Amino acid sequence: MNFNAVWLIAQKELRDALRNRWFLLYTVIFGGLVLALSMLSRPDVEFTQLAEYNRTVTGLVNLVLLFVPLMALTFGASSISGERETGALKYLLAQPVDRGEVLFGKFLGLASAQLSTLLLGFGVAGVILSTRGGGDGLSGYVVMTGMACLLSLAMLSVGFLISALAHKTSTALGAALFLWLLLVFIGDLGLIGAAIVTQMPTQTTLLLAMINPLQLFKMASIFSALSSLEVLGPAGLYASDTFGGMFMPLMLAGLVLWILLPLGLAQFAFARQGDGA
Amino acid sequence: MSRWIIVGICLFMALTMSPASAQGGNHQRLIVAPDGPFVTIEAALEAAETGDVIEVHSGVYAAPVIIEKSVTLIGVGQPVIDGQGEGSLVYIRATDVTLQGFELRNSGSVQHHQDAGIVVEAQRATLLENHMSDVLYGVLFNNAAGSVAQQNTIRGKGEDIGLRGDGFYIWYSNDISLVDNTVVHSRDTLVSYSNGLTIRGNHFEDNRYGLHFMYNNGAVVEDNTFVNNSVGAFLMSSHDATLQNNIFAYNRGSSGYGLALKDMDNVTATDNFFVGNVAGVYLDNSPSLVDVYNTFRGNTFVYNDEGVASLPSVSRNIFTENSFLENTEQVSMRGREILSRNQWSFEGRGNYWSDYTGYDRNGDGVGETTYQADQVFENLVDEYPVIQLFAYGPVVQAIEFSGAAFPVLRPQPRLVDDAPLMNYRFPPYLEKQSSTMAWSTLGVSLGLLGLAMLPLLMVVKRPVTKKTAQAKSSPVATPSIAPDQQESVPMITAVHLSKHYGKHRILNDVSFSIQPGEAVALWGTNGAGKTTTLRCLLGTINFQGRLMVNGLDVKREGKRVRASIGYVPQETAFYDMTVAQTMQFYAKLKKVAVTDIAPILERVGLAAQVQKPVKNLSGGMKQRLALAVSLLGNPPLLLFDEPTANLDTQSRQEFLQLVHRLNHDGKTILFSTHRPDEVLSLATRVLGLRDGQVILDGSPDALLQEIGLSQWLRMWIPPHHWQAAIALLSTSGFRTAPNGHSLFVQVGSQPKISALRLLETAQIPVEDFDVVDSSFVPEVQS
């Protein structure tokens, strides 16, 4: 693999993203909500700081769950299919590059843009939290930021897989939005319904929920920020009791798998599509 | 025997007459210090009378100390009583004993012995300012009514919470007062069968139960802080308890209650502060008696997972003027029930609810509409705790939204507050906390912001120095052919080239060879396989057969092959860049020095358009840009896919001239077209394709002859000569086509003049003529 070409394509993707109005809109909205969330607080009296910090952190988790997959999936989904539709991809592939370099270059560029948005949001929130004395939860906050970055990469990776499989941007975006709905709402709703109707055992509910990368991120973030999964009820306690010290490595491995597997499949599909591009 | 009696009397006299003992009223003051006069506490106790004061100066003294006289022991300079890990340290077995200012440490660890710092087994003991550490139990009050413990510190052994002893253990001791003590790292402060209890101003931290009591009536619990215990205070089976001004913070054990009441009657809880607990208040069968009420007034519940959690059967609790702020669940029910049997307002004053959305029209501080706790998700969690797993996610909002949109989904309200307050209130005793800057968090956050800016460095232009330009001055990946090999090695060799999409065969066993310097036209109608052939050559699609370009196998070395090829597509698709940026992008991709860009742009006539955005270029300009990109790296082979299809006549002519010059300069050119004029003007050879097969490999003239395509003469002949002209030309083998104004005559490979001479010989006048291609011909007639 020629890393010069990968880097060049990544730069091009990043430059495109920074000029993309949708991307800027996402960034502004995410940053604004993070800012608002971290600035919301009650009067500073003794004993409330930690609780406020925890509330901000769980609010951030909620925000990441809603925004990051939407942003990453849609940008990932339009990454290849968009250029395929305009013919730019065909022209690029006629140059001395191979498909792997194009795919990874695009992934690297878009990932940099996504992570930049996330780090900007978390950085701003962190600065505001630091003025309110949020020093105790620093390590948890850093871990949560890292997990949010991994979730972003995982969703981007899934978006790339969609993009590699779809021939039209509209199809890819439709699939991405459906997947977003599935991961954020429909999947959990379905599982809640199934858990209630079938009286599903705690461990089954937990394991099924853990298929969803968003749940992996949520559990890992809450665990790292609050040092416990108590707030997630019996299933949360079951998770921390069952996995013990392996809980965080397991969550980490799950998210990494969600990055590598779809990206690998995207590369496989893209490489086999000698006919499609 | 008498000798021993005399010795004893002498000793007694010596002790009582000692200058170290001082008279205080009727009582003596005995001094214990490492250097005497009493060197052990036991000796002083032995010598003391009721009401005496024993001053124990700093030093380490052995345990156990057993006090069986009503004396006062005062530590001066924090003397230490060290149990060295064995048994209890101090026993008080006489009434009205005071023990003050000692450090007691290192008790035994035997649970069933209840090894403790202080064991009080008599009434009215006073324990003041003692500090106990590494003790299994702190203080045991056993039948010690009227005793007081004030400003003591108890620090347990800190072992596993189940192996710890209790901080205070009070058993059958009425009217005990615990005031301003600190209990940390212990199991519980456990009180049983002791009425008239006063627990005031104590700090309970990191214990299992900060306070755990049962069968204690009339207790007053006020001004205490319960923080980071598994449970703050768990009160059971008692009545007439008053709880006020207590802080219950972050009690988050497996149960995690701030305050739990079980079988508690006539409890008054006022101005307490509950923050960050799993549940602020937990109610179980309280009150237990009919016609008895518990009252919660002016308490603040903030940031708890559940503000108030209740078992289903609970009733007759009055909640008024409390503030419920931002609890994940303001009030929860552990099971299927509603809390309607409790009162959520009293005398027109309800509670403040941070999720109340009503309004206050008359400004009396009370909302005009009721507050109803009828959240769908919370209700589901109450019934099915396992789905709490999905909390803190957008799905919760979705469920609540569906509840708002479709009221039929909303559950019966768990509570209704018909006089909700508009303003919350924090207890006045809470100290203002000035925010302290967390520098570590600030540093890390600035680091995150720095990382966020990092990608910008990726897109910052690096100036290209002469040195770097020279270093990259040759296209690395472009393989070149030695001049002496150029004649012998074909530029392109295709052997049995086939390509199909499913059952549809696009190329079918195509073989050909192209020598360096040739200009070859791939001719054919739409769908003949021209573009597919070019894409096979570029290696961007899979194919069967063998394809060599510039001595390289396309399948194995596609990237190196593409480095040998300059490609111009039918429709250009560039990124949103300027001409210069586009050239730089592709130059870097091909590892070509940026200094090579200017001459190429000059050559294709785009030098003046360098800073223009590509999207603003005309079609012809874009095609020139594509040509410029194709020339980067000086590739020996140029592939054009119907490059002039979208150009106007002038642009087409200019483009063809450029290509012609390139061929003249030695480039091998393969271009697809279905335009005969391009074939004739540019190609030295034609590969004719039809249905994926080569049907012709020859000169342009051969193409025209083979497939019947040729140029046409358009002649203007007077109309009354048309019949004769058509008959003459047809007889002589020419195809004709009149269009009303003029006559079209196909000249094919014959000299054009032959048709004109034929008419001239027959004295048919030709007023004018033009040479056109078949696209101008309306209908062919034989």
Short mmCIF file of C-alpha atoms in Angstrom, two decimals, chain A residues 43-218:
data_model
loop_
_atom_site.label_atom_id
_atom_site.label_comp_id
_atom_site.label_asym_id
_atom_site.label_seq_id
_atom_site.Cartn_x
_atom_site.Cartn_y
_atom_site.Cartn_z
CA PRO A 43 -26.55 26.97 42.25
CA ASP A 44 -23.16 25.84 43.44
CA VAL A 45 -23.70 24.51 46.92
CA GLU A 46 -21.77 21.84 48.74
CA PHE A 47 -22.26 18.23 47.66
CA THR A 48 -23.81 19.06 44.29
CA GLN A 49 -20.70 19.32 42.12
CA LEU A 50 -20.16 15.61 41.63
CA ALA A 51 -23.83 14.98 40.88
CA GLU A 52 -23.89 17.82 38.38
CA TYR A 53 -20.78 16.47 36.75
CA ASN A 54 -22.35 13.02 36.53
CA ARG A 55 -25.51 14.52 35.07
CA THR A 56 -23.50 16.37 32.44
CA VAL A 57 -21.61 13.22 31.56
CA THR A 58 -24.75 11.13 31.16
CA GLY A 59 -26.25 13.95 29.10
CA LEU A 60 -23.18 13.85 26.87
CA VAL A 61 -23.60 10.10 26.47
CA ASN A 62 -27.15 10.67 25.32
CA LEU A 63 -26.07 13.36 22.91
CA VAL A 64 -23.30 11.23 21.44
CA LEU A 65 -25.71 8.33 20.99
CA LEU A 66 -28.03 10.52 18.97
CA PHE A 67 -25.63 12.60 16.93
CA VAL A 68 -22.47 10.68 16.31
CA PRO A 69 -24.03 7.67 14.55
CA LEU A 70 -26.15 9.97 12.38
CA MET A 71 -23.16 12.01 11.34
CA ALA A 72 -20.79 9.09 10.82
CA LEU A 73 -23.27 6.85 9.03
CA THR A 74 -24.44 9.48 6.56
CA PHE A 75 -20.96 10.74 5.75
CA GLY A 76 -19.63 7.21 5.47
CA ALA A 77 -22.54 6.17 3.27
CA SER A 78 -22.06 9.00 0.80
CA SER A 79 -18.27 8.71 0.73
CA ILE A 80 -17.90 6.20 -2.11
CA SER A 81 -21.34 6.17 -3.65
CA GLY A 82 -21.31 9.94 -4.11
CA GLU A 83 -18.14 9.91 -6.16
CA ARG A 84 -19.24 6.80 -7.95
CA GLU A 85 -22.34 8.62 -9.11
CA THR A 86 -20.47 11.68 -10.35
CA GLY A 87 -17.84 9.58 -12.09
CA ALA A 88 -15.05 11.08 -10.01
CA LEU A 89 -14.30 7.70 -8.48
CA LYS A 90 -13.91 6.07 -11.87
CA TYR A 91 -11.50 8.79 -12.89
CA LEU A 92 -9.54 8.45 -9.64
CA LEU A 93 -9.30 4.69 -10.01
CA ALA A 94 -7.88 5.18 -13.53
CA GLN A 95 -4.85 6.76 -11.87
CA PRO A 96 -1.96 4.82 -10.36
CA VAL A 97 -3.74 3.97 -7.12
CA ASP A 98 -5.43 0.82 -5.96
CA ARG A 99 -8.83 0.44 -4.39
CA GLY A 100 -7.48 -0.22 -0.93
CA GLU A 101 -5.59 3.06 -0.97
CA VAL A 102 -8.69 4.92 -2.08
CA LEU A 103 -10.88 3.31 0.57
CA PHE A 104 -8.46 3.79 3.46
CA GLY A 105 -7.56 7.28 2.33
CA LYS A 106 -11.20 8.24 2.34
CA PHE A 107 -11.75 6.57 5.70
CA LEU A 108 -8.74 8.30 7.21
CA GLY A 109 -9.84 11.69 5.93
CA LEU A 110 -13.44 11.39 7.06
CA ALA A 111 -12.39 9.84 10.36
CA SER A 112 -10.10 12.81 11.01
CA ALA A 113 -12.96 15.21 10.33
CA GLN A 114 -15.37 13.28 12.56
CA LEU A 115 -12.91 12.94 15.40
CA SER A 116 -12.09 16.61 15.10
CA THR A 117 -15.76 17.46 15.66
CA LEU A 118 -16.01 15.11 18.61
CA LEU A 119 -12.82 16.30 20.26
CA LEU A 120 -13.90 19.87 19.75
CA GLY A 121 -17.19 19.16 21.52
CA PHE A 122 -15.61 17.21 24.35
CA GLY A 123 -12.79 19.73 24.68
CA VAL A 124 -15.22 22.63 25.04
CA ALA A 125 -17.35 20.69 27.53
CA GLY A 126 -14.21 19.74 29.45
CA VAL A 127 -13.05 23.34 29.70
CA ILE A 128 -16.42 24.35 31.13
CA LEU A 129 -16.48 21.39 33.51
CA SER A 130 -12.98 22.24 34.68
CA THR A 131 -14.15 25.68 35.80
CA ARG A 132 -16.67 23.90 38.00
CA GLY A 133 -14.07 21.67 39.61
CA GLY A 134 -14.68 18.45 37.72
CA GLY A 135 -11.20 17.11 38.45
CA ASP A 136 -12.23 13.87 40.12
CA GLY A 137 -13.81 12.38 37.05
CA LEU A 138 -11.00 13.26 34.69
CA SER A 139 -9.93 9.73 33.85
CA GLY A 140 -13.55 8.70 33.29
CA TYR A 141 -14.06 11.69 31.04
CA VAL A 142 -11.01 10.87 28.97
CA VAL A 143 -12.10 7.24 28.63
CA MET A 144 -15.57 8.39 27.59
CA THR A 145 -14.08 10.68 24.96
CA GLY A 146 -12.04 7.78 23.65
CA MET A 147 -15.07 5.53 23.55
CA ALA A 148 -17.04 8.20 21.67
CA CYS A 149 -14.21 8.35 19.13
CA LEU A 150 -14.31 4.57 18.74
CA LEU A 151 -18.08 4.67 18.28
CA SER A 152 -17.67 7.35 15.64
CA LEU A 153 -15.13 5.22 13.78
CA ALA A 154 -17.36 2.16 14.07
CA MET A 155 -20.33 4.01 12.60
CA LEU A 156 -18.15 5.49 9.87
CA SER A 157 -16.94 2.02 9.08
CA VAL A 158 -20.52 0.76 8.78
CA GLY A 159 -21.29 3.78 6.59
CA PHE A 160 -18.40 2.82 4.31
CA LEU A 161 -19.75 -0.70 4.02
CA ILE A 162 -23.11 0.70 2.95
CA SER A 163 -21.38 2.99 0.52
CA ALA A 164 -19.32 0.20 -0.98
CA LEU A 165 -22.43 -1.91 -1.53
CA ALA A 166 -24.82 0.77 -2.79
CA HIS A 167 -24.60 2.06 -6.33
CA LYS A 168 -26.52 5.25 -5.75
CA THR A 169 -26.03 7.92 -3.14
CA SER A 170 -29.75 8.06 -2.49
CA THR A 171 -29.81 4.34 -1.79
CA ALA A 172 -26.80 4.60 0.46
CA LEU A 173 -28.20 7.53 2.42
CA GLY A 174 -31.55 5.78 2.75
CA ALA A 175 -29.85 2.68 4.10
CA ALA A 176 -27.72 4.79 6.46
CA LEU A 177 -30.74 6.58 7.86
CA PHE A 178 -32.59 3.32 8.29
CA LEU A 179 -29.61 1.81 10.09
CA TRP A 180 -29.40 4.89 12.30
CA LEU A 181 -33.04 4.47 13.22
CA LEU A 182 -32.45 0.79 13.81
CA LEU A 183 -29.44 1.28 16.06
CA VAL A 184 -30.71 4.30 17.96
CA PHE A 185 -34.40 3.57 18.27
CA ILE A 186 -35.93 0.55 16.60
CA GLY A 187 -33.44 -2.03 17.88
CA ASP A 188 -33.75 -0.93 21.48
CA LEU A 189 -37.51 -0.56 21.21
CA GLY A 190 -37.76 -4.04 19.78
CA LEU A 191 -35.60 -5.44 22.52
CA ILE A 192 -37.57 -3.62 25.21
CA GLY A 193 -40.77 -5.03 23.74
CA ALA A 194 -39.32 -8.53 23.50
CA ALA A 195 -37.96 -8.34 27.04
CA ILE A 196 -41.37 -7.38 28.36
CA VAL A 197 -43.44 -9.79 26.30
CA THR A 198 -41.20 -12.84 26.71
CA GLN A 199 -40.06 -12.06 30.25
CA MET A 200 -36.56 -12.31 28.87
CA PRO A 201 -33.88 -13.23 31.43
CA THR A 202 -31.50 -10.44 32.41
CA GLN A 203 -28.46 -12.06 30.84
CA THR A 204 -30.23 -12.62 27.51
CA THR A 205 -31.40 -9.02 27.43
CA LEU A 206 -27.90 -7.83 28.21
CA LEU A 207 -26.22 -10.00 25.60
CA LEU A 208 -28.69 -9.01 22.89
CA ALA A 209 -28.28 -5.36 23.79
CA MET A 210 -24.51 -5.72 23.56
CA ILE A 211 -24.77 -6.55 19.87
CA ASN A 212 -25.55 -2.89 19.37
CA PRO A 213 -22.33 -0.82 19.33
CA LEU A 214 -24.24 2.11 20.79
CA GLN A 215 -24.96 0.09 23.90
CA LEU A 216 -21.29 -0.89 24.14
CA PHE A 217 -20.36 2.78 24.06
CA LYS A 218 -23.05 3.71 26.55
#
